[in-house]
XYZ file of C-alpha atoms in Angstrom:
374
model
C -118.049 42.761 -11.392
C -118.685 39.405 -13.068
C -116.618 36.433 -12.042
C -115.584 33.552 -14.264
C -113.781 30.205 -13.423
C -111.664 27.866 -15.527
C -113.203 24.592 -16.613
C -111.787 21.193 -16.182
C -109.387 20.301 -18.982
C -108.257 16.726 -18.002
C -109.928 13.337 -18.300
C -112.337 11.902 -17.350
C -114.671 13.670 -19.782
C -117.616 13.414 -17.370
C -115.605 15.677 -14.944
C -115.729 18.529 -17.612
C -119.573 18.382 -17.539
C -119.716 17.861 -13.667
C -117.305 20.725 -12.971
C -119.144 23.206 -15.201
C -122.387 22.232 -13.615
C -120.854 22.926 -10.075
C -119.501 26.206 -11.320
C -122.945 27.316 -12.604
C -124.497 26.252 -9.300
C -121.948 28.151 -7.328
C -123.002 31.370 -9.050
C -119.990 31.937 -11.453
C -120.938 34.140 -14.291
C -118.702 32.257 -16.848
C -116.377 29.186 -17.363
C -113.465 29.258 -19.555
C -111.143 26.768 -21.241
C -107.417 27.136 -22.226
C -106.432 25.777 -25.710
C -103.180 23.939 -24.971
C -101.123 21.064 -26.294
C -98.389 21.507 -23.683
C -98.586 22.571 -19.976
C -96.349 25.376 -18.433
C -94.801 22.767 -16.163
C -91.741 20.761 -17.501
C -92.429 16.969 -17.142
C -89.029 16.811 -15.389
C -90.491 18.503 -12.231
C -94.092 17.175 -12.552
C -93.375 14.465 -9.799
C -94.728 13.810 -6.373
C -91.544 15.358 -4.991
C -92.882 18.714 -6.167
C -96.843 18.344 -6.436
C -99.249 15.604 -5.190
C -101.105 16.082 -8.400
C -98.450 13.904 -10.133
C -99.944 10.852 -8.322
C -103.325 11.476 -9.893
C -102.097 12.883 -13.153
C -98.773 11.474 -14.046
C -98.407 13.416 -17.466
C -98.103 17.204 -16.993
C -99.307 17.722 -20.556
C -102.665 16.195 -20.407
C -105.305 18.389 -22.144
C -108.771 17.581 -23.751
C -109.591 19.599 -26.833
C -110.951 23.106 -25.943
C -113.800 22.930 -28.471
C -115.018 19.637 -27.305
C -114.959 20.738 -23.608
C -116.962 23.999 -24.438
C -119.461 22.068 -26.397
C -119.882 19.319 -23.598
C -120.335 22.194 -21.054
C -122.643 24.087 -23.334
C -125.125 21.417 -23.591
C -125.037 20.453 -19.942
C -125.623 23.926 -18.381
C -128.359 26.569 -18.821
C -127.044 29.891 -17.666
C -123.301 30.291 -17.360
C -121.380 31.881 -20.217
C -118.886 29.686 -22.182
C -115.476 30.989 -23.187
C -112.121 30.163 -24.661
C -109.091 31.553 -22.704
C -107.686 31.817 -25.245
C -107.249 30.185 -28.638
C -105.115 31.302 -31.498
C -104.959 31.544 -35.313
C -101.577 29.656 -35.460
C -102.899 26.195 -34.758
C -106.509 26.817 -35.864
C -107.378 28.248 -39.357
C -109.559 31.456 -39.264
C -112.263 29.785 -41.206
C -112.316 27.008 -38.738
C -112.365 29.295 -35.898
C -115.333 31.133 -37.514
C -117.176 27.836 -37.852
C -116.183 26.378 -34.423
C -117.346 29.284 -32.384
C -120.559 29.763 -34.271
C -121.234 26.029 -33.605
C -120.561 26.516 -29.747
C -122.967 29.528 -30.072
C -125.672 27.056 -31.211
C -124.939 24.470 -28.664
C -124.808 27.086 -25.882
C -127.994 28.903 -27.107
C -125.907 32.168 -27.453
C -123.840 32.008 -24.398
C -120.457 31.617 -26.144
C -117.474 34.058 -25.827
C -114.691 33.717 -28.421
C -111.333 34.483 -26.718
C -108.344 34.804 -29.116
C -104.685 35.756 -28.688
C -101.339 35.407 -30.564
C -100.576 31.963 -28.998
C -97.655 30.633 -27.127
C -94.274 29.202 -28.301
C -94.781 26.015 -26.436
C -98.018 25.218 -28.287
C -96.465 26.056 -31.741
C -92.721 25.778 -32.033
C -92.394 22.186 -31.112
C -95.201 21.158 -33.592
C -93.517 22.872 -36.623
C -95.730 26.000 -36.421
C -94.509 29.484 -37.018
C -95.306 32.488 -34.469
C -93.762 35.257 -36.339
C -95.821 38.431 -37.010
C -98.070 37.508 -34.208
C -100.014 40.678 -34.049
C -100.508 40.719 -37.798
C -101.800 37.244 -37.783
C -104.421 37.996 -35.172
C -105.506 41.196 -37.044
C -105.924 39.380 -40.293
C -107.623 36.395 -38.810
C -110.227 38.715 -37.016
C -110.828 40.378 -40.550
C -111.323 37.126 -42.069
C -113.687 35.750 -39.391
C -115.745 38.981 -39.458
C -116.019 38.793 -43.193
C -117.095 35.255 -43.075
C -119.665 35.902 -40.471
C -121.042 39.153 -41.672
C -121.013 38.703 -45.638
C -124.044 37.371 -47.423
C -122.081 36.070 -50.399
C -118.616 34.708 -51.180
C -115.721 36.337 -49.280
C -112.589 37.632 -50.836
C -109.880 38.757 -48.471
C -106.227 39.798 -49.347
C -104.163 38.216 -46.580
C -100.414 37.452 -46.389
C -101.287 34.374 -44.445
C -104.658 33.081 -45.491
C -105.800 34.659 -48.802
C -109.571 33.952 -49.335
C -111.097 33.647 -52.667
C -114.848 32.937 -53.184
C -114.977 31.558 -49.606
C -118.297 31.011 -47.999
C -119.773 30.170 -44.445
C -123.398 29.637 -44.453
C -123.717 29.150 -40.776
C -124.997 32.077 -38.899
C -125.430 32.781 -35.076
C -128.183 31.201 -33.180
C -129.782 34.610 -32.482
C -130.090 36.674 -35.700
C -127.317 39.005 -36.231
C -125.765 38.593 -32.646
C -122.395 36.940 -33.284
C -120.254 35.475 -30.406
C -118.356 38.381 -28.833
C -114.704 38.323 -29.675
C -112.341 38.960 -26.593
C -108.730 39.674 -27.407
C -105.851 38.795 -25.105
C -103.866 41.999 -25.854
C -101.029 43.482 -23.985
C -98.651 45.371 -26.358
C -99.613 48.603 -28.125
C -100.304 46.936 -31.561
C -102.536 44.262 -29.938
C -104.437 46.765 -27.830
C -105.181 48.838 -30.884
C -106.435 45.627 -32.658
C -108.575 44.635 -29.619
C -110.147 48.114 -29.932
C -110.919 48.046 -33.568
C -111.694 44.410 -34.087
C -112.752 43.074 -30.680
C -115.752 43.041 -28.310
C -113.833 42.480 -25.289
C -110.343 42.359 -23.544
C -108.866 39.481 -21.661
C -105.331 40.291 -20.610
C -103.325 38.473 -17.928
C -103.033 39.910 -14.395
C -102.020 43.669 -14.492
C -101.541 46.139 -11.811
C -104.543 48.585 -11.593
C -102.814 51.622 -12.853
C -101.251 49.532 -15.851
C -104.741 47.998 -16.468
C -106.304 51.471 -16.739
C -103.714 52.847 -18.948
C -103.951 49.889 -21.505
C -107.721 50.013 -21.350
C -107.629 53.655 -22.214
C -105.630 52.934 -25.358
C -108.218 50.149 -26.373
C -111.130 52.714 -25.942
C -109.148 55.377 -27.918
C -108.669 53.021 -30.739
C -112.358 52.237 -30.672
C -113.284 55.862 -30.775
C -110.820 56.654 -33.726
C -112.225 53.753 -35.626
C -115.784 54.842 -35.019
C -116.568 51.349 -33.379
C -119.889 51.369 -31.466
C -120.186 47.636 -30.610
C -120.642 46.823 -26.955
C -117.350 46.170 -25.187
C -116.494 44.173 -22.012
C -113.161 44.504 -20.181
C -111.880 41.564 -18.477
C -108.837 40.121 -16.834
C -107.510 36.486 -16.538
C -105.445 35.379 -13.691
C -104.250 32.363 -11.643
C -105.461 32.641 -8.147
C -104.051 31.301 -4.845
C -106.331 31.680 -1.746
C -104.734 31.102 1.601
C -104.759 32.608 5.136
C -102.916 35.568 3.965
C -100.520 37.001 1.488
C -97.614 35.955 3.493
C -99.032 32.300 3.545
C -99.271 32.299 -0.249
C -95.784 33.789 -0.689
C -94.451 30.823 1.425
C -96.216 28.496 -1.048
C -94.587 30.369 -3.875
C -91.172 29.073 -2.774
C -92.146 25.810 -4.491
C -90.956 25.178 -8.207
C -94.446 24.327 -9.415
C -95.512 27.941 -8.478
C -92.143 29.638 -9.415
C -92.216 28.230 -12.963
C -95.333 30.383 -13.662
C -93.259 33.428 -13.304
C -91.302 32.553 -16.470
C -94.351 33.992 -18.286
C -93.168 37.522 -17.269
C -91.057 39.525 -19.855
C -87.306 40.069 -19.124
C -87.774 43.658 -18.196
C -90.029 42.753 -15.237
C -87.080 40.692 -13.798
C -84.551 43.501 -14.465
C -86.685 46.074 -12.806
C -86.801 43.788 -9.721
C -83.011 43.469 -9.884
C -83.154 39.816 -10.976
C -81.332 38.578 -14.092
C -83.970 37.358 -16.470
C -84.112 33.526 -16.339
C -84.365 33.159 -20.041
C -81.921 35.696 -20.988
C -81.989 39.509 -21.894
C -84.908 40.414 -24.081
C -86.772 37.128 -23.533
C -90.481 36.662 -23.204
C -91.580 33.305 -21.742
C -94.805 33.111 -23.579
C -92.737 32.859 -26.821
C -89.511 31.455 -25.625
C -90.166 28.991 -22.946
C -90.668 25.326 -24.241
C -91.087 23.277 -21.128
C -90.504 19.900 -22.846
C -87.029 20.922 -23.517
C -85.974 21.572 -19.843
C -84.504 18.874 -17.770
C -84.827 18.789 -13.994
C -81.420 20.172 -12.934
C -81.532 22.866 -15.578
C -85.099 24.067 -14.785
C -84.567 23.876 -10.861
C -81.371 26.030 -11.261
C -83.404 28.619 -13.057
C -86.280 28.603 -10.640
C -83.880 28.803 -7.602
C -83.105 32.442 -8.697
C -86.813 33.635 -8.788
C -87.968 35.298 -5.675
C -91.592 34.512 -4.525
C -92.573 38.226 -4.730
C -92.207 37.964 -8.527
C -94.326 34.723 -8.599
C -96.903 36.970 -6.874
C -96.867 39.217 -10.057
C -98.704 36.498 -12.056
C -100.872 35.059 -9.339
C -103.661 36.977 -7.517
C -103.130 35.702 -3.964
C -104.034 36.197 -0.355
C -106.843 35.743 1.848
C -110.342 35.962 0.427
C -110.478 39.531 1.646
C -107.123 40.340 0.055
C -108.217 38.820 -3.268
C -111.632 40.694 -3.137
C -109.770 44.010 -2.462
C -107.421 43.383 -5.323
C -110.286 42.625 -7.576
C -112.182 45.733 -6.508
C -109.062 47.792 -7.333
C -109.057 46.318 -10.845
C -112.834 47.182 -11.111
C -112.104 50.658 -10.242
C -109.557 50.660 -13.084
C -112.344 49.563 -15.514
C -112.344 45.828 -15.268
C -115.799 44.283 -15.474
C -115.235 40.519 -15.568
C -112.427 38.537 -13.968
C -111.568 34.864 -14.802
C -109.998 33.101 -12.013
C -107.774 29.837 -12.459
C -107.588 28.320 -8.886
C -104.109 26.853 -8.263
C -104.119 26.913 -4.564
C -103.698 23.361 -4.175
C -100.579 22.633 -6.427
C -98.438 21.717 -3.326
C -101.296 20.869 -0.923
C -104.476 19.048 -2.150
C -106.251 19.779 1.187
C -106.642 23.395 -0.002
C -108.792 22.490 -2.827
C -112.200 22.375 -1.335
C -111.731 25.387 0.828
C -110.249 27.284 -2.087
C -113.307 26.463 -4.227
C -115.670 27.616 -1.418
C -113.754 30.951 -0.977
C -113.937 31.471 -4.710
C -117.717 30.959 -4.663
C -117.965 33.434 -1.744
C -115.848 35.777 -3.876
C -118.445 35.464 -6.572
C -121.324 36.572 -4.189
C -119.249 39.369 -2.732
C -118.212 40.789 -6.087
C -121.637 40.446 -7.819
C -122.841 42.963 -5.229
C -122.173 46.583 -5.927
C -119.109 47.877 -4.264
C -119.808 50.080 -1.157
C -119.702 53.796 -1.815
C -117.409 55.587 0.781
C -119.402 58.033 2.879
């Protein structure tokens, strides 16, 4: 299994370069950047009362541009792959995405991975952008991007969102004919089918192994049906919390700065656990939760009702051995590449250094072939 890490996303800019170099030196296979305007944490609880990070970074919503970070890391490293986790065609026009990721491909000498998904409500709705027909937008964006990449002459594409007439993109990949692989953040049936037909990889959020296997099967079936023979890499993206044990991490998950991450789960997951959906029936946090609209008392009232066990559904957690075992289970389900965002230190900065060391050891462990039972 290949292991990726999340790159630095906040100033100072030199930290973006330094962190990517440290991750390369530690043996990580890849480094990835989210594409955000807004963080998942409401500013109303981004205080020293809840996280010591607020003393260093008073604004929760502090993000450098993803393309700038990827480019800076690309020219400052030599081996590690450079990925987006993930961008979307809501804020970035497909033609611009085609050009941006070919540009990163050049700056990285062919190490770029183009991760794309439907986007989140928090990064679109407050800025006057629409997120309706999300799967259709991704599908048509990928069709346009591949047409611009692969066509030798002007491109004409009938699209309900971005019709192209006599459009051209002269820039090609740094290595002839080898375009950046497109990894799709797919979860629902329609997006899984799109990932199979138009993608080169898959980057869902954390799933249970059986669920992961079933969804990957749908992707591979779609590839076979469409006659796609491009190489494909199955990945997973997950928050990670490394502690002394799973119980140690669950105690941490009582804190609001961890509980808020569980709001990304769909309402059905809460209902299955016997918990009233915090955002209401039929809600889906990635679309419906806008952190900047939540005051302190309102968000704390919602988070109080979320049990730490549900927080554990979105965070890979436990001792290094626990996390390695969980990743091996995903590997057995077909996962080839795990991207880890270490958040072990949200309530205790002293955990930062040992957590990074533990992740580096995970890299060395998981890059070795799994032991075969006697």
